[in-house]
mmCIF file of C-alpha atoms in Angstrom:
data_model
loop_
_atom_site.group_PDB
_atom_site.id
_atom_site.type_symbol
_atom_site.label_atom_id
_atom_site.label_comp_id
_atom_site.label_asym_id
_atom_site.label_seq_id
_atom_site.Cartn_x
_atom_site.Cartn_y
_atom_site.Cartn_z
ATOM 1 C CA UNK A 297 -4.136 16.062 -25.249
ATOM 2 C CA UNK A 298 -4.720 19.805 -23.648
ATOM 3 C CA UNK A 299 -7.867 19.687 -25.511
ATOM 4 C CA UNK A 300 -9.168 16.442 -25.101
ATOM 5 C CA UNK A 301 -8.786 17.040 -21.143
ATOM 6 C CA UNK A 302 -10.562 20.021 -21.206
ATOM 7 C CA UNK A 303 -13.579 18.528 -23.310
ATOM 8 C CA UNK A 304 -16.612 18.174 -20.811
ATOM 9 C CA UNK A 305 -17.540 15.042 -22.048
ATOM 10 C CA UNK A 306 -14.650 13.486 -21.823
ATOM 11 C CA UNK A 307 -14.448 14.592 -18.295
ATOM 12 C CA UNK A 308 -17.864 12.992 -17.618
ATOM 13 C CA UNK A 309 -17.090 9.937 -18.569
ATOM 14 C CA UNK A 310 -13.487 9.709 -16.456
ATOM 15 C CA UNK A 311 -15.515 10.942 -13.678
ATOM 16 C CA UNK A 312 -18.325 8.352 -14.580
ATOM 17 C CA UNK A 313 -15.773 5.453 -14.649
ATOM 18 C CA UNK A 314 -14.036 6.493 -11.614
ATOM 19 C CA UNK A 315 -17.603 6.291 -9.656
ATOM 20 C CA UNK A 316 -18.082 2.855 -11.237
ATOM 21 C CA UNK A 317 -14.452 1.860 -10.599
ATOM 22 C CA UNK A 318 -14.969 2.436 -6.882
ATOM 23 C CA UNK A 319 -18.598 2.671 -5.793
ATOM 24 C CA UNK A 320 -18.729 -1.350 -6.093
ATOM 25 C CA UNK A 321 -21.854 -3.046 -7.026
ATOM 26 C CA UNK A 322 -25.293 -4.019 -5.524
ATOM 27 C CA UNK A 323 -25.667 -7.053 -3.011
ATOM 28 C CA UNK A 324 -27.394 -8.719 -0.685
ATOM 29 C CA UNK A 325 -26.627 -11.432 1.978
ATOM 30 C CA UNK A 326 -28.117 -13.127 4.407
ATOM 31 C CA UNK A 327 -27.445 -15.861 7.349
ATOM 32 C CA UNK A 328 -29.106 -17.718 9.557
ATOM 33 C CA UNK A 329 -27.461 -18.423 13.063
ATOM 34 C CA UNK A 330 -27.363 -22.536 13.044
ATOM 35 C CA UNK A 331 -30.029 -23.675 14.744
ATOM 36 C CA UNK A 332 -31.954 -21.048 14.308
ATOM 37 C CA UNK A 333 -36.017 -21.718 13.672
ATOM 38 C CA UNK A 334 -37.835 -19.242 11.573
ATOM 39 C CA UNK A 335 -41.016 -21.100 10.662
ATOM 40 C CA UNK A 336 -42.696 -20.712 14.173
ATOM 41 C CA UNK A 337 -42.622 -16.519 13.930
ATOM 42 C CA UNK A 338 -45.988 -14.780 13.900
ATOM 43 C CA UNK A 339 -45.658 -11.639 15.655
ATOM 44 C CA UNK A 340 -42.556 -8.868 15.394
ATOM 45 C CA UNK A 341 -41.395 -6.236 17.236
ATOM 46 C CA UNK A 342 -39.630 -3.741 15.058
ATOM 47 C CA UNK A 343 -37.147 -1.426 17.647
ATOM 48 C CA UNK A 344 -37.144 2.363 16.350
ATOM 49 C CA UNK A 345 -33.457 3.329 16.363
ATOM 50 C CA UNK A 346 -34.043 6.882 18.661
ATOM 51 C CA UNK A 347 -32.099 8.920 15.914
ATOM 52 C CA UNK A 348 -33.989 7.405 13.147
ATOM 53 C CA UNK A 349 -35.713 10.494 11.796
ATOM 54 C CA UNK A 350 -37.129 8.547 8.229
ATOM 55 C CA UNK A 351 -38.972 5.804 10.020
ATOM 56 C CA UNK A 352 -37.290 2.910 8.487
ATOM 57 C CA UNK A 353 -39.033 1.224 11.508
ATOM 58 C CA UNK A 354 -41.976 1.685 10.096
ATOM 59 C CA UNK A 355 -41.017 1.115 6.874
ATOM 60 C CA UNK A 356 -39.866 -2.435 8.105
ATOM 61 C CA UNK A 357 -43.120 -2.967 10.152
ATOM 62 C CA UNK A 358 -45.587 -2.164 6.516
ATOM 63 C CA UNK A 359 -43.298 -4.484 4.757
ATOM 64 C CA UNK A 360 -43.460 -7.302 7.526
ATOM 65 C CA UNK A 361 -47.414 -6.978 7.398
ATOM 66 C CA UNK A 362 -47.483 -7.346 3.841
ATOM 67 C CA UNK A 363 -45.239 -10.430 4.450
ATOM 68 C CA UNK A 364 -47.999 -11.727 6.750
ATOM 69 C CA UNK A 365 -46.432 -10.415 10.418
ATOM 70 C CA UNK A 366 -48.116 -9.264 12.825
ATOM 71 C CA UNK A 367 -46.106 -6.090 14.317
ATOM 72 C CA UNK A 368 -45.134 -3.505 16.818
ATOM 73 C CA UNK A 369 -43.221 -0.632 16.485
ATOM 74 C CA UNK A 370 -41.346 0.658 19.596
ATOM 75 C CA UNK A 371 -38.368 0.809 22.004
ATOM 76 C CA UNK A 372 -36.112 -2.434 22.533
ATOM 77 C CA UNK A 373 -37.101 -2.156 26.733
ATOM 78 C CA UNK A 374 -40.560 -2.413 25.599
ATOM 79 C CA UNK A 375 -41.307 -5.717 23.881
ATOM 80 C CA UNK A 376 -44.489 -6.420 24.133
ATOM 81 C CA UNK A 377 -45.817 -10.415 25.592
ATOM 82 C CA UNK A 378 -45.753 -12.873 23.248
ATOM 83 C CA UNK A 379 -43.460 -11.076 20.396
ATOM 84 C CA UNK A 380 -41.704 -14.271 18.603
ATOM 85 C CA UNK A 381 -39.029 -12.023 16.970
ATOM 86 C CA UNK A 382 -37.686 -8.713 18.218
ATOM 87 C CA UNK A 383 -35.970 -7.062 14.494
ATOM 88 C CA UNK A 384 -33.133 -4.662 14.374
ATOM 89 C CA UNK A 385 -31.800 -2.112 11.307
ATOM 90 C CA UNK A 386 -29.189 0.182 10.872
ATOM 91 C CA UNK A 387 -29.128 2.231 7.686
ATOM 92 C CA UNK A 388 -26.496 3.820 6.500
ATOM 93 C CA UNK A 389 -27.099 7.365 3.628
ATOM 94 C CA UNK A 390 -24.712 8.960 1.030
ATOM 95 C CA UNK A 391 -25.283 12.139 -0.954
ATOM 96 C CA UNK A 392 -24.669 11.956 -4.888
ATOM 97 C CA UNK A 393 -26.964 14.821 -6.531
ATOM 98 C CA UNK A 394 -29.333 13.470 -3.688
ATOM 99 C CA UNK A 395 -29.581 11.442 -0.549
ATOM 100 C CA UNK A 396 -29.713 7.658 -0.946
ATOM 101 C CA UNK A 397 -29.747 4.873 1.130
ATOM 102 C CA UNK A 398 -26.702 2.761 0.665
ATOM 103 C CA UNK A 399 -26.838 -0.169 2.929
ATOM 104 C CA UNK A 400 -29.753 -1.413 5.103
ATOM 105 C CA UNK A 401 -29.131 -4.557 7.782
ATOM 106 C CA UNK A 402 -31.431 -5.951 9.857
ATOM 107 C CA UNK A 403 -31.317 -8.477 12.548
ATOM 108 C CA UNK A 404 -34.351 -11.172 13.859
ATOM 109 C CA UNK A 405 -33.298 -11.159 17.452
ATOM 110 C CA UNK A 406 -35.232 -13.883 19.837
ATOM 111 C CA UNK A 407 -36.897 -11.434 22.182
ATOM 112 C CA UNK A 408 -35.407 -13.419 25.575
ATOM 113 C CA UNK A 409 -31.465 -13.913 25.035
ATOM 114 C CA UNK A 410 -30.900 -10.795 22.281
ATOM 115 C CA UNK A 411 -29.177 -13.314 20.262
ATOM 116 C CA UNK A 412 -29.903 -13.021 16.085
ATOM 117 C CA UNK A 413 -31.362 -15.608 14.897
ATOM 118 C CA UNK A 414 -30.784 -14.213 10.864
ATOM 119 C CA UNK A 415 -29.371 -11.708 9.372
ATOM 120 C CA UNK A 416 -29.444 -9.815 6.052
ATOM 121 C CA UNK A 417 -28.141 -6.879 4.292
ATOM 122 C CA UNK A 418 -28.562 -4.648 1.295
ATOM 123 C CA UNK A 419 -26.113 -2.296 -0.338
ATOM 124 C CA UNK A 420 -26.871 -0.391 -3.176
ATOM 125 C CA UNK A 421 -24.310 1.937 -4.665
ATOM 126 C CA UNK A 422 -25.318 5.447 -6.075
ATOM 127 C CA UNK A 423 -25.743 3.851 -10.053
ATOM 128 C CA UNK A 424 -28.065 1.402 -8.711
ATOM 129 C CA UNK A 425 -29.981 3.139 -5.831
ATOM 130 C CA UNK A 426 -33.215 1.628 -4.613
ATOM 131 C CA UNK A 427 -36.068 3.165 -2.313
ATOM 132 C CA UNK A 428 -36.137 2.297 0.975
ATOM 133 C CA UNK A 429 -39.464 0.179 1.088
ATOM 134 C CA UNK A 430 -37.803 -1.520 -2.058
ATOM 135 C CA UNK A 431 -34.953 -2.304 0.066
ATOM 136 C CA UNK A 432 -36.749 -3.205 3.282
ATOM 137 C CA UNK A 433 -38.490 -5.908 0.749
ATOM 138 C CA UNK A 434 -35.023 -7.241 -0.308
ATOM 139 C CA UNK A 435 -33.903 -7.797 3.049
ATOM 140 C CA UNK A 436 -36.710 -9.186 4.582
ATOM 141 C CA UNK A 437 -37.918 -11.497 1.502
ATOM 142 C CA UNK A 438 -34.048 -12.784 1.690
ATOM 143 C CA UNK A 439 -34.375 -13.665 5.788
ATOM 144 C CA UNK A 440 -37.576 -15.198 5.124
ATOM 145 C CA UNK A 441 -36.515 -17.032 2.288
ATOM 146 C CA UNK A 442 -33.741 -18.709 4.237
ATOM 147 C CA UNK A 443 -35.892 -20.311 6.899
ATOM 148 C CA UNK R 223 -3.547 22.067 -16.549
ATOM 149 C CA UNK R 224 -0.093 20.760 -14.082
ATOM 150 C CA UNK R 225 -2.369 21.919 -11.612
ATOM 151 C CA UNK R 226 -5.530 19.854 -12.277
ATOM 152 C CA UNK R 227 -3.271 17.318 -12.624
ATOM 153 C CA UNK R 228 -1.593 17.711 -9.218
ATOM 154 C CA UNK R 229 -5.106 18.234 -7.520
ATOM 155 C CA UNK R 230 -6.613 14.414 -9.126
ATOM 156 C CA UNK R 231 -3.299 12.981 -7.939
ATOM 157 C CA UNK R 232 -4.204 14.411 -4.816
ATOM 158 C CA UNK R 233 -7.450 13.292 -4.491
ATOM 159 C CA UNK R 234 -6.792 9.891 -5.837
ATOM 160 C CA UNK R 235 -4.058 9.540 -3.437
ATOM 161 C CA UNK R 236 -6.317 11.106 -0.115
ATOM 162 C CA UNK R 237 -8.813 8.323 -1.377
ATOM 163 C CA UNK R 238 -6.215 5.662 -0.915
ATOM 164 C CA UNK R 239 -4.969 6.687 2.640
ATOM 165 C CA UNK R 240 -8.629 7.490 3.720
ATOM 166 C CA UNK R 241 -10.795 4.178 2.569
ATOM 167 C CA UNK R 242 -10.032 0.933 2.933
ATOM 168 C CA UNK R 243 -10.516 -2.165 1.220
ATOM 169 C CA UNK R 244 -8.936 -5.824 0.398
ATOM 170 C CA UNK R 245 -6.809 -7.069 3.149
ATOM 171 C CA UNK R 246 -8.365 -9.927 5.051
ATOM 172 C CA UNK R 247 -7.811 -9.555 9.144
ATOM 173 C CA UNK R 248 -5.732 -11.853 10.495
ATOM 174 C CA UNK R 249 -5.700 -14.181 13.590
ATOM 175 C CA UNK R 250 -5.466 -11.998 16.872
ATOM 176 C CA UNK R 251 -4.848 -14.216 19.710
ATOM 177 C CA UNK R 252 -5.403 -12.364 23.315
ATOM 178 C CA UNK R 253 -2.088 -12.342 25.500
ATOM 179 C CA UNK R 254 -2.392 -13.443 28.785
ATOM 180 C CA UNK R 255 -2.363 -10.359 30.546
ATOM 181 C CA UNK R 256 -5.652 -9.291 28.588
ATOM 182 C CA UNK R 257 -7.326 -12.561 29.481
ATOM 183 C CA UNK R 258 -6.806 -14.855 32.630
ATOM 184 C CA UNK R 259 -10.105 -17.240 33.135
ATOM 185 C CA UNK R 260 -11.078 -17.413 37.012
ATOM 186 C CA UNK R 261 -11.914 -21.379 36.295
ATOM 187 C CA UNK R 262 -10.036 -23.795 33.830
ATOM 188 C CA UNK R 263 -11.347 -26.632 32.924
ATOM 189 C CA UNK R 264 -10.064 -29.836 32.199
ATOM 190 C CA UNK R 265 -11.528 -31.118 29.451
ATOM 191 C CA UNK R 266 -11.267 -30.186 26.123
ATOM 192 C CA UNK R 267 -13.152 -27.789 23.461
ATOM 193 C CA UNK R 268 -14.144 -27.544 20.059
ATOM 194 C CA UNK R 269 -14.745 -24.667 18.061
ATOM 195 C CA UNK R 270 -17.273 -24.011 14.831
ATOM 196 C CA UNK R 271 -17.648 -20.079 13.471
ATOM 197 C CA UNK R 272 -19.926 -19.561 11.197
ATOM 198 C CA UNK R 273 -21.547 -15.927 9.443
ATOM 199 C CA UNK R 274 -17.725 -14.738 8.737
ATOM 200 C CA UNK R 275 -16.434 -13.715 4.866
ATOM 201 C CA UNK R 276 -14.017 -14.328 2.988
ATOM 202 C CA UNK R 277 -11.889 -10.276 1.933
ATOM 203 C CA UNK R 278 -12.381 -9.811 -1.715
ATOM 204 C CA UNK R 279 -9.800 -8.115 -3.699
ATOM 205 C CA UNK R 280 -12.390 -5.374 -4.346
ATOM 206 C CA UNK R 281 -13.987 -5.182 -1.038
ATOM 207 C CA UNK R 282 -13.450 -3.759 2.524
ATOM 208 C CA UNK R 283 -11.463 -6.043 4.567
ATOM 209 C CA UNK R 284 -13.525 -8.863 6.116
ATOM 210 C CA UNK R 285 -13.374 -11.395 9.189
ATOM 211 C CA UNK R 286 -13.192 -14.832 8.264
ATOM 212 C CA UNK R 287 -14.864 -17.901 9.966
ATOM 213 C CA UNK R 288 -10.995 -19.323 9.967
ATOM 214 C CA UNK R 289 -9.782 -16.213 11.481
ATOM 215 C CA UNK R 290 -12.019 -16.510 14.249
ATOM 216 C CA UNK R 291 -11.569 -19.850 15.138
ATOM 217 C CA UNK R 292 -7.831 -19.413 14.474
ATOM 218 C CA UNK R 293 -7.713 -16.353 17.272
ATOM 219 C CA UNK R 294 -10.520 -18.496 19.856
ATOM 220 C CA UNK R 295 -8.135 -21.493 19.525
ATOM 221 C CA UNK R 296 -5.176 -19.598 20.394
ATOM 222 C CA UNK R 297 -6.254 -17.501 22.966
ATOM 223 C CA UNK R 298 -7.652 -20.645 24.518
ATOM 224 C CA UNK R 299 -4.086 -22.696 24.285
ATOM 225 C CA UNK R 300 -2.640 -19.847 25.936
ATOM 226 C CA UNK R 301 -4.892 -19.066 28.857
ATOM 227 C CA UNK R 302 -5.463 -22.819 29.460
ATOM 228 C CA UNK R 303 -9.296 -21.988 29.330
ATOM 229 C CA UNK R 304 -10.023 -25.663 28.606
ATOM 230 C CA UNK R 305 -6.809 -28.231 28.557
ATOM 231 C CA UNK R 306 -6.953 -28.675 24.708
ATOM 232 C CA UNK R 307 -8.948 -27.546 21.266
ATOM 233 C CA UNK R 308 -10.044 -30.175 19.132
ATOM 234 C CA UNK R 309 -11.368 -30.932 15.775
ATOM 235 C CA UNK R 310 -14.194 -32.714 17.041
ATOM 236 C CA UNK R 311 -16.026 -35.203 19.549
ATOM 237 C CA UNK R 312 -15.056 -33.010 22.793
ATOM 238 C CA UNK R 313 -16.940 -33.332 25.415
ATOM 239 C CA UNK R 314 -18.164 -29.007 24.873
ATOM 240 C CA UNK R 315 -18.727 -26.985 21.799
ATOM 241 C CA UNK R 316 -17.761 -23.431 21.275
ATOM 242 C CA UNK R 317 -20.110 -22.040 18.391
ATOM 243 C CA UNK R 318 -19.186 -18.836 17.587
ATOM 244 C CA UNK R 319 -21.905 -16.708 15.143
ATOM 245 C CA UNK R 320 -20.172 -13.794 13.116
ATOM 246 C CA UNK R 321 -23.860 -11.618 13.149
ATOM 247 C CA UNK R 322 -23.146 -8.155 11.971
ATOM 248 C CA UNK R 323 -19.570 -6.047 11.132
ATOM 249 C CA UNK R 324 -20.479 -2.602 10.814
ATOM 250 C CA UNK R 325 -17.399 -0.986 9.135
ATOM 251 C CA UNK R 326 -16.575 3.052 7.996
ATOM 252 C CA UNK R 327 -15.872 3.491 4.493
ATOM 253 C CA UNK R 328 -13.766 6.809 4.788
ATOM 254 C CA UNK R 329 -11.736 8.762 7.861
ATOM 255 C CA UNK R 330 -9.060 9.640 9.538
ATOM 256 C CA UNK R 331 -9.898 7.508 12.724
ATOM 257 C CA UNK R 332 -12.029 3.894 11.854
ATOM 258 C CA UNK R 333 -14.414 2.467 14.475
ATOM 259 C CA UNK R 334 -15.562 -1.255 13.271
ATOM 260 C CA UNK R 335 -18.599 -2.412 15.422
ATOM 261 C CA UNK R 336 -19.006 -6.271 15.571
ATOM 262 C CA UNK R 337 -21.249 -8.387 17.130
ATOM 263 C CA UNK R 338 -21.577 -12.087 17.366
ATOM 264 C CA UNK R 339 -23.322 -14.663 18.946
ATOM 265 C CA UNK R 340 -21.417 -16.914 21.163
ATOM 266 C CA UNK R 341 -23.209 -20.850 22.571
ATOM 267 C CA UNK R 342 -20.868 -23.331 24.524
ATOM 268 C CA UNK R 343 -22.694 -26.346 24.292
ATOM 269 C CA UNK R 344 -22.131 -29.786 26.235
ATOM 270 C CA UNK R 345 -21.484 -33.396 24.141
ATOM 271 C CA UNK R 346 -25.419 -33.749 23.477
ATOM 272 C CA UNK R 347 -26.095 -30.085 21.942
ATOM 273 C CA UNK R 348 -27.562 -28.921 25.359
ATOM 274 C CA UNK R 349 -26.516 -24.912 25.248
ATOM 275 C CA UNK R 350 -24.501 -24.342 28.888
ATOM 276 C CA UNK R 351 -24.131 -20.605 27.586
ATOM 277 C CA UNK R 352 -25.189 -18.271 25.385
ATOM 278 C CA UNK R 353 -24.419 -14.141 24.949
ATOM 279 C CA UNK R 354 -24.672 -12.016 21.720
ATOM 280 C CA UNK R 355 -21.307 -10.173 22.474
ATOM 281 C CA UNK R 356 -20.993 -6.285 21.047
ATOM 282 C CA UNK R 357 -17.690 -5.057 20.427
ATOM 283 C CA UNK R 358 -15.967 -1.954 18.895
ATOM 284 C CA UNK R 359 -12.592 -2.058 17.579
ATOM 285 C CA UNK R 360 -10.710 1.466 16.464
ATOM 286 C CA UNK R 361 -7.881 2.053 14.395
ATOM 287 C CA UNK R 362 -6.373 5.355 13.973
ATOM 288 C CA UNK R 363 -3.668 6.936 11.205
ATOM 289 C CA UNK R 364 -0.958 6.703 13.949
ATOM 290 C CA UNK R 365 -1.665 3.084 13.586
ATOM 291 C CA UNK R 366 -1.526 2.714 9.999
ATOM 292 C CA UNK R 367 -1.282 5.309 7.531
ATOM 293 C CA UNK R 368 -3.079 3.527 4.727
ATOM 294 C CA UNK R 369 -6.536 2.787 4.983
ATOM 295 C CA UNK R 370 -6.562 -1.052 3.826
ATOM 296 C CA UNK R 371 -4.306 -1.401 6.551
ATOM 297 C CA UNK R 372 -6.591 0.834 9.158
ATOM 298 C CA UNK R 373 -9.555 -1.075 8.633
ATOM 299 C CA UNK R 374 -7.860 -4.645 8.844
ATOM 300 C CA UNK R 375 -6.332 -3.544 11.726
ATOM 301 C CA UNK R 376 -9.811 -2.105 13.341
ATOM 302 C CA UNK R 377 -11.139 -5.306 12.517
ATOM 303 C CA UNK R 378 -8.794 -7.245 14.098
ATOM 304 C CA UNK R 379 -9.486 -5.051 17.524
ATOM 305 C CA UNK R 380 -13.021 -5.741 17.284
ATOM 306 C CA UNK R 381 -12.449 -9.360 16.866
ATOM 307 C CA UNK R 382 -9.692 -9.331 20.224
ATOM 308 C CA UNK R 383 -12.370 -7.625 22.322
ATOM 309 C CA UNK R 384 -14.966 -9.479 21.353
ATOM 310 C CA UNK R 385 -12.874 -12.916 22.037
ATOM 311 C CA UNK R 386 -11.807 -11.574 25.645
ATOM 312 C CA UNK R 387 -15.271 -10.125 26.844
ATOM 313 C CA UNK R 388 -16.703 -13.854 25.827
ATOM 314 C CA UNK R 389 -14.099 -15.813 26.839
ATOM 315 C CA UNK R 390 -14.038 -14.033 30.094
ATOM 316 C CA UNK R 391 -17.821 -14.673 31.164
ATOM 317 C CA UNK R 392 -17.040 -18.352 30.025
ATOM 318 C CA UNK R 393 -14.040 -18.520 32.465
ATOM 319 C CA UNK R 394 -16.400 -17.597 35.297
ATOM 320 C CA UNK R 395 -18.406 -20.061 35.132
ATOM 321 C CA UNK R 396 -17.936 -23.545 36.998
ATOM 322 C CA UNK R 397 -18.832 -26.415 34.398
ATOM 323 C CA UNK R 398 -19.563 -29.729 36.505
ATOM 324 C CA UNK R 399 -19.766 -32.482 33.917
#
């Protein structure tokens, strides 16, 4: 028993299983506020969270003109005239060998009230990391998909 | 090898008391010294949540729709907001919109930060009032010791504040039907 504890690979694999056991797996999830009308968006304005030093903004903003959005990138006081949709993040990082994102959520806001008018979120666990313009595309393909 | 032993148990153990998960927040009515409405009204008020989840046994402690309707209707009854919470068919609508719960996953001290979208509407859908309401609930180890418990119960202080900040700008207001 001494020995088999002290075997390396044996330790791996408790350590592997104990990751696995508690690290959870991927998900995403999205909802749309009732009432809430997605079909008549066109332009976006993506808020830049001031301590946001790996531009997920504009990691949201490429993805959104891929998507067929017109966007801006800026402060929330500065929403520009005739912005449909005013889109909020917060991403969260762990370390495991290297940095990874582990959860992205985002929020379609209407630009006058503040109020979210969808929702969705990605986590991704070490084992099954993702980039973060693979993730931006999750989350924004699942809003999208909901209206 | 005692040792290694001692120092997993240890770690296994800090990793219980420090993260939280499975244990789904309860109903958290606001007393009425936290919440006194300027204006009651005399009609009554039914309540819809929607965005909440359901706690897995697996996952961090969540905020169900029934929880929050559970704590509005109760807070309501007790402050005499509106004379009476129905199913259905009264003459306004409280829709309450769980949008985002933005929990820790390890620490000493949790800090949950909820926001959700709040509409009183009149008998035809016509909104009266409307706030996305921010909230931040904390928990600490003096409260509870083990983390399920912490986060449930950072959760639920999220969910009070959030009730009383809403409630409160919908007691100020004068509803003429």
């Amino acid at each position: 028993m001494k020995n088999i504890l002290r075997s390396r690979p044996v330790l791996l694999v408790l350590l592997c299983s104990f990751i696995a056991l508690f690290s959870g797996c991927a998900s995403t999830a999205t909802t749309l506020a009732p009432g809430a009308d997605l079909t008549k968006i066109k332009n976006i304005h993506v808020v830049k969270l001031a301590a946001d030093e790996r531009r997920i903004d504009k990691i949201l903003a490429d993805q959104l003109n891929v998507m067929g959005y017109s966007t801006t990138l800026g402060l929330e006081s500065r929403i520009p005239e005739g912005t449909d949709a005013v889109l909020t993040y917060q991403d969260k990082w762990m370390w495991d060998i290297t940095m990874y994102m582990l959860e992205l959520n985002v929020q379609l806001r209407d630009p006058k009230t503040n109020m979210a008018l969808a929702t969705a979120k990605s986590y991704r666990p070490s084992l099954q990391r993702k980039s973060p313009p693979e993730m931006a595309k999750e989350v924004l393909t699942e809003i999208f998909k909901s209206k | 090898m005692i040792l290694r032993l001692c120092f997993a148990g240890a770690a296994c153990l800090a990793l219980a008391f420090l993260s939280g998960c499975a244990s789904p927040s309860n109903a958290t009515p606001l007393t009425a010294a936290e919440f006194s409405p300027a204006y009651k009204h005399a009609e009554s008020v039914s309540i819809a949540a929607t965005g909440g989840s359901e706690t897995s046994s697996a996952g961090a402690s969540q905020i169900s729709n029934a929880a929050i309707v559970e704590s509005v209707a109760q807070t309501i009854r007790q402050s005499g907001l509106f004379a009476q919470v129905a199913a259905q068919g009264a003459p306004y609508r409280l829709e309450v919109h769980l949008v985002r719960l933005e929990q820790p996953m390890f620490g000493a001290t949790f800090t949950v930060h909820l926001e959700m979208n709040w509409r009183l509407l009149d008998a035809m859908g016509n909104p009266l009032w409307q706030k996305a309401v921010q909230s931040a609930g904390t928990a600490t180890m003096g409260d509870a010791f083990v983390g399920v418990t912490r986060l449930r119960l950072a959760n639920e202080n999220a969910l009070r504040l959030n009730i009383r900040d809403a409630l409160t700008q919908i007691g100020s207001l004068e509803l003429k039907r």
